[in-house]
Structure formats: C-alpha cells, structure tokens
Coordinates of C-alpha atoms and ligand atoms in Angstrom, one line a residue:
X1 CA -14.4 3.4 -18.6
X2 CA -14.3 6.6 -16.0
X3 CA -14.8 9.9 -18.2
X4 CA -13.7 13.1 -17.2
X5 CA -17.0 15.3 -16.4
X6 CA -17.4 18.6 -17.9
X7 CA -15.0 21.7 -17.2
X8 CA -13.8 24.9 -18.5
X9 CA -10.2 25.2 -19.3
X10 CA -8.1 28.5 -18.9
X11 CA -4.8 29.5 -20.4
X12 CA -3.2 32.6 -18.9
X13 CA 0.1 33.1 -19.7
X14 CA 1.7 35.1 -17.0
X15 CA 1.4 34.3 -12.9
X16 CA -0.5 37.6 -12.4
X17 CA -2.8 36.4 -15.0
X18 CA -3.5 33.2 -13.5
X19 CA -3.9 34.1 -9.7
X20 CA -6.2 36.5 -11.1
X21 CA -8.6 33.9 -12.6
X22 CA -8.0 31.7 -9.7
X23 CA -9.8 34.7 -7.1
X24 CA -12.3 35.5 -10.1
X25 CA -13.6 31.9 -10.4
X26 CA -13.4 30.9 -6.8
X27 CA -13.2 27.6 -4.9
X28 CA -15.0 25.8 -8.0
X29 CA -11.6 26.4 -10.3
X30 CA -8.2 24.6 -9.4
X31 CA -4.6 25.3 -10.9
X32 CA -3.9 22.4 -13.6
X33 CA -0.1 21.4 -13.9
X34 CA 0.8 18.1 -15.2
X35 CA -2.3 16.7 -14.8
X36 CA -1.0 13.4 -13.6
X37 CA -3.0 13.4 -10.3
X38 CA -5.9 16.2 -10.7
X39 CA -7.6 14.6 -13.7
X40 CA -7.6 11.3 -12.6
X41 CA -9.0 12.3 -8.8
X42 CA -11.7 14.6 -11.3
X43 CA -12.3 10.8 -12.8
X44 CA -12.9 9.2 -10.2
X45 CA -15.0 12.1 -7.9
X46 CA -13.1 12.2 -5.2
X47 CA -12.0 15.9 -6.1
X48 CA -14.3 18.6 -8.0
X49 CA -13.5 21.6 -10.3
X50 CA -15.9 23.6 -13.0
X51 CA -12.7 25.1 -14.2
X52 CA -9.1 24.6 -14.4
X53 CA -6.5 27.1 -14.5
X54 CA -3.6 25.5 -17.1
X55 CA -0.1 26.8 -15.7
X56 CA 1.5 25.5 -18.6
X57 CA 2.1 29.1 -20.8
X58 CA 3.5 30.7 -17.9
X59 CA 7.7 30.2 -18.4
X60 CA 8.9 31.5 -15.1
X61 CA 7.2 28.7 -13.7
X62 CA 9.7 26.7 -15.8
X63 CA 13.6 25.8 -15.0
X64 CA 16.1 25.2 -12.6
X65 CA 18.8 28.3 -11.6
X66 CA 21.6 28.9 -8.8
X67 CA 21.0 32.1 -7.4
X68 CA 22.8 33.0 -4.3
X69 CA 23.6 29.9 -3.0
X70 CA 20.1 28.1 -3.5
X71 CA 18.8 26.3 -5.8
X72 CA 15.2 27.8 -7.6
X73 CA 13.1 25.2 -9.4
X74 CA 10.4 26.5 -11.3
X75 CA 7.0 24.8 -9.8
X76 CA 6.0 23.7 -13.6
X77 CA 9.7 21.8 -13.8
X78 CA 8.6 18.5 -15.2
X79 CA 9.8 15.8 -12.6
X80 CA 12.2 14.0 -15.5
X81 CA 14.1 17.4 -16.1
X82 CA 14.4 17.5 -11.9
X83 CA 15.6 14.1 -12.3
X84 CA 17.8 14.9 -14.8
X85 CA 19.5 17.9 -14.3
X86 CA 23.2 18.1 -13.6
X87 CA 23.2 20.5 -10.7
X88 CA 20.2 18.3 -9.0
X89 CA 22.0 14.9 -9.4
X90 CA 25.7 16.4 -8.1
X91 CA 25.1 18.9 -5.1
X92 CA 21.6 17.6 -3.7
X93 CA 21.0 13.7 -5.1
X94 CA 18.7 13.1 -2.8
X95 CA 16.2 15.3 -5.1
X96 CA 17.0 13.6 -8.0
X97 CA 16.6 10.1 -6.6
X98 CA 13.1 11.0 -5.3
X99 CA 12.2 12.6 -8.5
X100 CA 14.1 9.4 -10.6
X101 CA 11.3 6.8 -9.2
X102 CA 8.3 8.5 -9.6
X103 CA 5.5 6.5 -11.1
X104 CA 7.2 6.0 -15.3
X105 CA 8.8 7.6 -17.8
X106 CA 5.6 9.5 -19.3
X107 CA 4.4 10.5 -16.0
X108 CA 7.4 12.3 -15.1
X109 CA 8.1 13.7 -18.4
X110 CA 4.5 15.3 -17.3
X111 CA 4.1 15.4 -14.1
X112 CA 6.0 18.4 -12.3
X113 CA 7.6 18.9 -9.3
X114 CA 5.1 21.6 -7.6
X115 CA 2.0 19.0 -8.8
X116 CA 4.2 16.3 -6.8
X117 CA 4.5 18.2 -3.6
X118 CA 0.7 19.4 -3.8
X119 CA 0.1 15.7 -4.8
X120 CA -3.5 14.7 -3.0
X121 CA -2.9 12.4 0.3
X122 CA -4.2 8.5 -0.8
X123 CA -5.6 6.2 0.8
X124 CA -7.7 2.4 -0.6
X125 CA -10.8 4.1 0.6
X126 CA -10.9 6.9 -1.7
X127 CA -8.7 6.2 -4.8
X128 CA -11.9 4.1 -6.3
X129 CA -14.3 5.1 -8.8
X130 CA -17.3 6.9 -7.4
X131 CA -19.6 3.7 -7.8
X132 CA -17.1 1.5 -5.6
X133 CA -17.3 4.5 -2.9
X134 CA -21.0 4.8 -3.1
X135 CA -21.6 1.3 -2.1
X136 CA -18.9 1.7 1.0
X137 CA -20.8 4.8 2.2
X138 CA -18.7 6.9 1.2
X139 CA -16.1 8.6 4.1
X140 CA -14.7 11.2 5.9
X141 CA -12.8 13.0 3.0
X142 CA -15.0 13.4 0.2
X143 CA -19.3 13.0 0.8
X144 CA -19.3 10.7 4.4
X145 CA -18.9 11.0 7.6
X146 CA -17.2 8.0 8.7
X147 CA -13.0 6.4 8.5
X148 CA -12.7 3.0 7.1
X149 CA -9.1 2.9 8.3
X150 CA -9.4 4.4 12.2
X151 CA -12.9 3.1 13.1
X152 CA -14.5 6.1 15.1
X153 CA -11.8 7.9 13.3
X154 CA -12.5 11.8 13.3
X155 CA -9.7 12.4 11.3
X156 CA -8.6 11.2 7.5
X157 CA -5.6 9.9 8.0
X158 CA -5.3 9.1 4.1
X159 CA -1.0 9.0 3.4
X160 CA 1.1 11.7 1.9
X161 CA 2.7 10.1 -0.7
X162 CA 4.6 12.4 -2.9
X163 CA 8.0 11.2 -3.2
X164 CA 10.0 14.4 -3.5
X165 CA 8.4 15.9 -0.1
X166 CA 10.9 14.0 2.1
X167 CA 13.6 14.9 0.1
X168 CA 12.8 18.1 -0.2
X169 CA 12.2 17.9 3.9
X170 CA 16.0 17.0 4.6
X171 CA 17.8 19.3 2.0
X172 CA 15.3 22.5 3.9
X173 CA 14.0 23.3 0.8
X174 CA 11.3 26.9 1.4
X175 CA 8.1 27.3 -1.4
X176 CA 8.1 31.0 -2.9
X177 CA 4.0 31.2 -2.8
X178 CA 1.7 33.8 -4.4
X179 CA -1.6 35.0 -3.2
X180 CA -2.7 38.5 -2.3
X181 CA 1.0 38.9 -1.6
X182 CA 3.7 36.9 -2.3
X183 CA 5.2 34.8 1.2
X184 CA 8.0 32.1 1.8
X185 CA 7.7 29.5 3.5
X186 CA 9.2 26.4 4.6
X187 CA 8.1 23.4 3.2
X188 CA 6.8 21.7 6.5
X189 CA 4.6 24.5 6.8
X190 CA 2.9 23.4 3.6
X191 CA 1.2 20.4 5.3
X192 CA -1.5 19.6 7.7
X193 CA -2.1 16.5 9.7
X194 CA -5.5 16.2 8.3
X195 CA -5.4 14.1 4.8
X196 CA -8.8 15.6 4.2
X197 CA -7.6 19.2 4.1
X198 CA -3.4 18.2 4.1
X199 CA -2.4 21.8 2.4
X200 CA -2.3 25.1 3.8
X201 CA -2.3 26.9 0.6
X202 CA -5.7 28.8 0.4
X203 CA -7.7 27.5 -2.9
X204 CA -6.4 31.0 -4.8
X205 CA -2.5 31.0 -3.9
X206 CA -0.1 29.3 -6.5
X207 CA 3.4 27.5 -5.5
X208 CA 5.6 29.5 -8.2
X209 CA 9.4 28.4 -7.1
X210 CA 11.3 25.9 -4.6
X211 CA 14.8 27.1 -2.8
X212 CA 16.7 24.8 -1.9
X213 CA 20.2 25.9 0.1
X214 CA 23.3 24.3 -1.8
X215 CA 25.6 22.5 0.4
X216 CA 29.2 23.2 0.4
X217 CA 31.4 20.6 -0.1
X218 CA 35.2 21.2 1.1
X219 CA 37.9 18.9 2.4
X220 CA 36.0 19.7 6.4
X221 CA 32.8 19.3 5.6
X222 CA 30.8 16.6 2.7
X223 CA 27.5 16.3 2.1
X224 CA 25.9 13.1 1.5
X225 CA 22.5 12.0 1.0
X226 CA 20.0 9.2 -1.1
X227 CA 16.1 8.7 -1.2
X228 CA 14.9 4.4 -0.2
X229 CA 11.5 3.8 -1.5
X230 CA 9.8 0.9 -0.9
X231 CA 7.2 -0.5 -3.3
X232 CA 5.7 -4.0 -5.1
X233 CA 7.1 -3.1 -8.2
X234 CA 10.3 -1.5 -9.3
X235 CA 8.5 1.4 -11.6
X236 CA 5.3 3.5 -11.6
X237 CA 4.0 2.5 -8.1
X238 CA 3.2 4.7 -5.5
X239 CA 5.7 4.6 -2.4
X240 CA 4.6 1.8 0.4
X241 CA 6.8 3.8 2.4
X242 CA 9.4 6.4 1.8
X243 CA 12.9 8.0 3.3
X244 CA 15.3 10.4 2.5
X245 CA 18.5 10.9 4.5
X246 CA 20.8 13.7 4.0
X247 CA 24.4 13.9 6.4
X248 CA 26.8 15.8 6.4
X249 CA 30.4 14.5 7.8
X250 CA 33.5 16.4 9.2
X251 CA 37.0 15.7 8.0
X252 CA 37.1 13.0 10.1
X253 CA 34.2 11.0 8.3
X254 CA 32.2 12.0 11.8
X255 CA 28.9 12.9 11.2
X256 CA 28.5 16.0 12.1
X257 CA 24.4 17.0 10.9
X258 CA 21.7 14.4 9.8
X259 CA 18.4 14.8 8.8
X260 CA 15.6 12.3 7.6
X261 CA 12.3 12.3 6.7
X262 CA 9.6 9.7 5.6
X263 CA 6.7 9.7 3.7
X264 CA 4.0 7.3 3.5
X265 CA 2.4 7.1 6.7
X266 CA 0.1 9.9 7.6
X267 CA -1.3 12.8 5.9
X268 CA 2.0 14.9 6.5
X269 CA 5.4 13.9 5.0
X270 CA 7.3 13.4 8.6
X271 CA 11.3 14.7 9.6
X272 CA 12.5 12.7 12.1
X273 CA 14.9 15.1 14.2
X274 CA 14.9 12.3 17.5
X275 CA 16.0 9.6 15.0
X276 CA 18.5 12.0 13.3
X277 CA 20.1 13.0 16.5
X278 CA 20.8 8.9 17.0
X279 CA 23.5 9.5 14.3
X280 CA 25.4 12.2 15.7
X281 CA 28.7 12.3 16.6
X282 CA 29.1 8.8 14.7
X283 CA 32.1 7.6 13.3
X284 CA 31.3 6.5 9.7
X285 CA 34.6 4.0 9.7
X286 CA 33.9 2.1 11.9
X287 CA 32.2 -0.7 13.5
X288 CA 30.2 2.2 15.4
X289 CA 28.5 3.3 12.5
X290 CA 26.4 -0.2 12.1
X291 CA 25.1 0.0 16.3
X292 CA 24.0 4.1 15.2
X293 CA 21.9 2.1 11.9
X294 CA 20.5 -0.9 14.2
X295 CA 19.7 1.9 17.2
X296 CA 17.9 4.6 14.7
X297 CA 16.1 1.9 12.8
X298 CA 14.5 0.9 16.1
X299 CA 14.1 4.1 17.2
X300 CA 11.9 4.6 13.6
X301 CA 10.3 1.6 14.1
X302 CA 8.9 3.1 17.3
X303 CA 8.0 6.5 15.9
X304 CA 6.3 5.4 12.2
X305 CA 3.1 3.6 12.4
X306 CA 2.1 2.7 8.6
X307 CA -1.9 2.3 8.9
X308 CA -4.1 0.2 6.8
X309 CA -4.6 3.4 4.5
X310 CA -2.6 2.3 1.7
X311 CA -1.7 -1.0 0.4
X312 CA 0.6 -3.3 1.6
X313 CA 0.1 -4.9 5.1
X314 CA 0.7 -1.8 7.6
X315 CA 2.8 -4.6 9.8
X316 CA 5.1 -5.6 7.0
X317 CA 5.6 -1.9 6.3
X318 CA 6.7 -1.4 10.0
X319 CA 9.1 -4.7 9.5
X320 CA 10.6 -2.3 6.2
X321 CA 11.0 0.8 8.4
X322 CA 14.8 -0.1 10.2
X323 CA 15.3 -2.4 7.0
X324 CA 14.8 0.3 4.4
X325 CA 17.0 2.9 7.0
X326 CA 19.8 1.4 6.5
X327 CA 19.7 0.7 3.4
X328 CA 19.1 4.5 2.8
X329 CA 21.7 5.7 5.6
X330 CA 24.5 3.2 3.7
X331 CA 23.5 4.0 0.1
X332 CA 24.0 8.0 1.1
X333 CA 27.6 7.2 2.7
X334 CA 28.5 5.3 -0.3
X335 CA 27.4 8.2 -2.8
X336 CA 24.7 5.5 -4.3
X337 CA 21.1 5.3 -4.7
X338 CA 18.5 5.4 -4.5
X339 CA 17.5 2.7 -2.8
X340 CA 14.6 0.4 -4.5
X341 CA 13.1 -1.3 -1.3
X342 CA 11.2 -3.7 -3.5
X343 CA 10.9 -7.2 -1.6
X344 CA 13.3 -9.3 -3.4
Ligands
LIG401 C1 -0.2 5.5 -12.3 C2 0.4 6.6 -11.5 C3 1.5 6.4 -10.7 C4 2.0 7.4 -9.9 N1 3.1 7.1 -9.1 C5 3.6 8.1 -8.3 C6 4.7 7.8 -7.4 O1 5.3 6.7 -7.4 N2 5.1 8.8 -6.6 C7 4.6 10.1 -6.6 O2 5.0 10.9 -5.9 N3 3.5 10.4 -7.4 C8 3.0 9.4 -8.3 N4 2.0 9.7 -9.1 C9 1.3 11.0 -9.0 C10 1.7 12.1 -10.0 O3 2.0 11.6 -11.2 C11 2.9 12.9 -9.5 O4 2.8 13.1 -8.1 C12 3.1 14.2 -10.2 O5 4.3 14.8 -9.8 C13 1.9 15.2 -10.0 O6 2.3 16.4 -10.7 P1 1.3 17.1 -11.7 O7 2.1 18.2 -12.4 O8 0.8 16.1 -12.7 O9 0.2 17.6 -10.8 P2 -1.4 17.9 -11.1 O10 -2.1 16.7 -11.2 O11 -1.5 18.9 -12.2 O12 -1.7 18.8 -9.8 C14 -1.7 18.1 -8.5 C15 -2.4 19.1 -7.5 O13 -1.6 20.3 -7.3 C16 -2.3 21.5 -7.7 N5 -1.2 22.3 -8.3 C17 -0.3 21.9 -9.2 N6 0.6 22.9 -9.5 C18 0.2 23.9 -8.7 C19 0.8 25.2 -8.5 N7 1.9 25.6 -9.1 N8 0.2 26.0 -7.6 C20 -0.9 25.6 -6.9 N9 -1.5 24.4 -7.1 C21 -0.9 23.6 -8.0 C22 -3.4 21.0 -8.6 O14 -4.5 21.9 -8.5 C23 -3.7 19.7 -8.0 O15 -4.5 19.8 -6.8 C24 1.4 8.7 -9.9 C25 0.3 8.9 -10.7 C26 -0.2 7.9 -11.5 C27 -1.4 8.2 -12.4
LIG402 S1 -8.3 7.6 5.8 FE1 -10.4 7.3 6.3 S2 -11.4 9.3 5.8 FE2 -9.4 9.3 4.8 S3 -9.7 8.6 2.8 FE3 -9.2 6.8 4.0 S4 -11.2 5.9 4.7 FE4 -11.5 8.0 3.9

C-alpha cells in the first residue's frame, strides 16, 4: 500500500490569507483543492510538498455567477456542481459535458474545476509508484535525465489531460489569477509545451475565478457546442484523447464561427484554428456539411500526433482523431452529447 509521507496542513480562510502562507512557506508548500490529483502524485513521489495550503474555508472561491455577460466560476467549484448547474448545461454545454465525464461520481463531487485545469500532465512513465520508477531510471520530469517515450527526448512530452481545458479553450474562457497582484489571463496562456514544467503560474500565485463570455442566442445567431472523449471505459478513466467543438450558425444554419480544441496529446491542451476554419462558411443542411466533417477530420488527423505517453496505442488514437470529430461536430449540431468515444 503507497502511504502518503509526512506534511503540514494549513487552513486559511480568506485568499489574502492563503497567498500569504504560500510566499511565507515557499516552493516546499502547494495549494491543496480537491485533492483528487495532488495527494495521489504526493503517493506515488512524482510531486513533493512539506506543506499544503487547504483552499477549502475560503467561500469566494466557491460558486457560479453571471456578471456582465460572463460567466465566474469559483476555482474551488466542485466539478459535479459545474456539471450540474443550470446555467452551465443551457448557455455553454460544452462545459458541462467535459465536467460530466470526469473520472466518477466521488471524484467529481471533490475534485474542482481550478484542480482540473492545473491537473498534472500524465504520462505511463511517471504515474507509477516510486519503486517501479526507480528500477526504470527514473526520467526527465521528476529525478532523471532521460524520455522513455521520445528516445533522445529533451523534452517531457507527458499529456495534458484535464478534460475541462479544451472546453474551456473553445468557449474563450480567461483565469482571474492572484500573486503579488492580481492579473487575467487567457486560459492558453496558462500552459507550456513542457509536461515537466506545463503551468505558468509561479509556485505562489492561486487561480481564484474562470470567465467565461455567455453566447447570445437570437433567431441570427445560435450557439452550439459538445465535448467527445474517448476512453476504455465509459466512467472514471482518464481521456485517451479529447475534443470540444463550439459553432456558432447564422440564420441560415451557415456556420458562421467554429472553434475546437483537443486534449490528450502533448503537454498543452491544443485549439485547432486551421481545422476550425475547414468548417466555415458550411451549410449545416446539407450534403456539404458531411465533405466539411470528412475534410477537418483529415486535416486533424494530420495535425494530432498521440505519442506512446499515455495508454492506448498512439496509432489507434490517431485512427479515433477524424472518427471522434465527427462524432463531436454532429453531437453539437444536434444539441446532444457528449460524445463517449468508448470502442464499442
Ligand atoms: C482514478 C482517477 C480518475 C481520474 N479521471 C480523470 C478524468 O477522467 N479526467 C480528468 O480531467 N481528471 C481525472 N482525474 C484527476 C482529478 O480527479 C481531476 O482532474 C480533478 O478535477 C482535480 O481537481 P482537485 O480539486 O482534486 O485538484 P488537486 O489535486 O487538489 O490539485 C491539483 C493541482 O492544482 C493545484 N491547485 C488546485 N487548486 C488551485 C488553485 N486554486 N490555485 C493554485 N493551484 C491550485 C494543486 O496544488 C495541484 O498541483 C482522475 C483522478 C483519479 C484519482
Ligand atoms: S514523457 Fe518522458 S520525461 Fe515525460 S513523464 Fe513520460 S517518460 Fe518521463
């Protein structure tokens, strides 16, 4: 059985508080959410902390609220209450599909939706107990110096694989962050193409709030949108590979804006503007709207390369890409979703 080493726990209860603690106890402490991911990389070794910083008394970190035509969710929103909520599932579905097939039940009622998008980048490598690792040599994210998955690798390319990210990519959702000040920023920003180091928070600044802009829906302009996930099993696994789709359609059912992103891959959740841009100006009627599917699910295929970082062979990953597209791409013009990629 993996025990948890020894660490101090810390309950502030306001965000002032908390920062503070966070710059007094330096890079040894860590911000502690849910929990669902931190203790269990603490378990295994392949993350360290001497102290932990619980977010949980602090209530503005908590809820969901319109406020000038955006959506604010709290970072400390558990995932099921994202999943849940009325607002989520009828202006921007997309959210609540992502946050609807995360891992279970009890790992969403805890798990949160800031913990999710600071979730640690995976890979087979380094999701192992610190015995199994030992014996490998260790690698290039925690204690070695080599890649298992790119030989000569300089790079950990160890996946993203936080299923809200993309969705949250496509709707152009911004973080509200607090360190010495507090910034905005958009959520691409947050990420790095090294799974090593994947966030550009600094170890003191906490994610307090997501914005997300609230589409308008009128008789000109409708928004649709749906999350695909492809995985082994229909609950608790980790996404294989991921993709959210958001349109939006003119009167005419043309599709006037698309956006997708994917998750999965690399150490960065990925939009796909080139792909997008295949769907413009598509009529959604017609027999043009299954060409624009067959034409951006090759033109993903081309631009995803699923590695051997995560299970599941990386070539029948790349066989799912233009599979689980349209899938995702219909399931959002239909209004249904998401889309549970699961081989049968
Ligand atoms: C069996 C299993 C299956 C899972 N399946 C999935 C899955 O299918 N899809 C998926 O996306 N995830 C999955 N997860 C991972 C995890 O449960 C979720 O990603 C969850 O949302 C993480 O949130 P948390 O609140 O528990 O984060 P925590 O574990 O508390 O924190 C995660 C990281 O974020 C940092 N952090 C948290 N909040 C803040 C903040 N406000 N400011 C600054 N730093 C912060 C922590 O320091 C830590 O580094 C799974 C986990 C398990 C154990
Ligand atoms: S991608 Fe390479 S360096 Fe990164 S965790 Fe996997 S084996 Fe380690």
């Amino acid at each position: 059985m993996l025990r948890l080493p020894p660490f101090e726990l810390l309950r502030p209860s306001s965000l002032e508080e908390a920062r503070s603690l966070l710059v007094e106890h330096g890079p040894g402490a860590r911000p502690l959410a849910g929990g669902t991911d931190l203790l269990v990389n603490l378990k295994l070794g392949s993350t360290e902390a001497q102290t932990l910083v619980s977010l949980a008394a602090i209530p503005e970190l908590c809820g969901i609220r319109e406020e000038a035509g955006e959506l604010v969710i709290g970072a400390m929103t558990p995932l099921a209450q994202v999943a849940a909520s009325e607002v989520v599932r009828s202006r921007i579905p997309v959210l609540a599909q992502a946050a609807s097939v995360v891992a279970s039940p009890q790992l969403r009622a805890m798990g949160t939706l800031g913990g999710n998008l600071l979730l640690d980048t995976r890979c087979q490598w380094i999701n192992q107990s610190h015995f199994w690792r030992a014996a490998l040599g260790f690698c290039l994210k925690k204690d070695g110096s080599k890649c298992h998955v790119v030989e000569k690798g300089k790079r950990c390319v160890a996946a993203a694989s936080n299923d809200t990210a993309p969705a949250l990519l496509v709707l152009g959702a911004r973080l509200v962050v607090l360190g010495a000040q507090e910034r905005s920023m958009p959520l691409a920003e947050l990420y790095s193409s090294d799974g090593a180091q994947h966030l550009t928070l600094a170890a003191d600044e906490l994610l307090v709030e997501v914005r997300v802009p609230l589409p308008e829906q009128s008789a000109r302009s409708t928004q649709h949108s749906a999350y695909g996930k492809l995985r082994r099993r229909a609950s608790i696994d980790f996404p294989l590979l991921g993709l959210a789709a958001n349109l939006e359609l003119d009167e005419s059912k043309t599709v006037r804006a698309a956006s997708l992103a994917a998750v999965a891959l690399s150490a960065q959740p990925l939009s796909l503007p080139k792909v997008a841009a295949a769907l413009l100006g598509v009529e959604t009627s017609g027999a043009q709207l299954e060409r624009a599917i067959v034409a951006a699910g090759a033109l993903a295929q081309r631009r995803l390369k699923p590695l051997d970082n995560i299970p599941g062979d990386a070539w029948w990953r790349r066989e799912m890409v233009p599979v689980l597209l349209g899938r995702t791409l219909r399931a959002a013009l239909s209004d249904t979703g998401p889309v549970n990629g699961d081989p049968q």
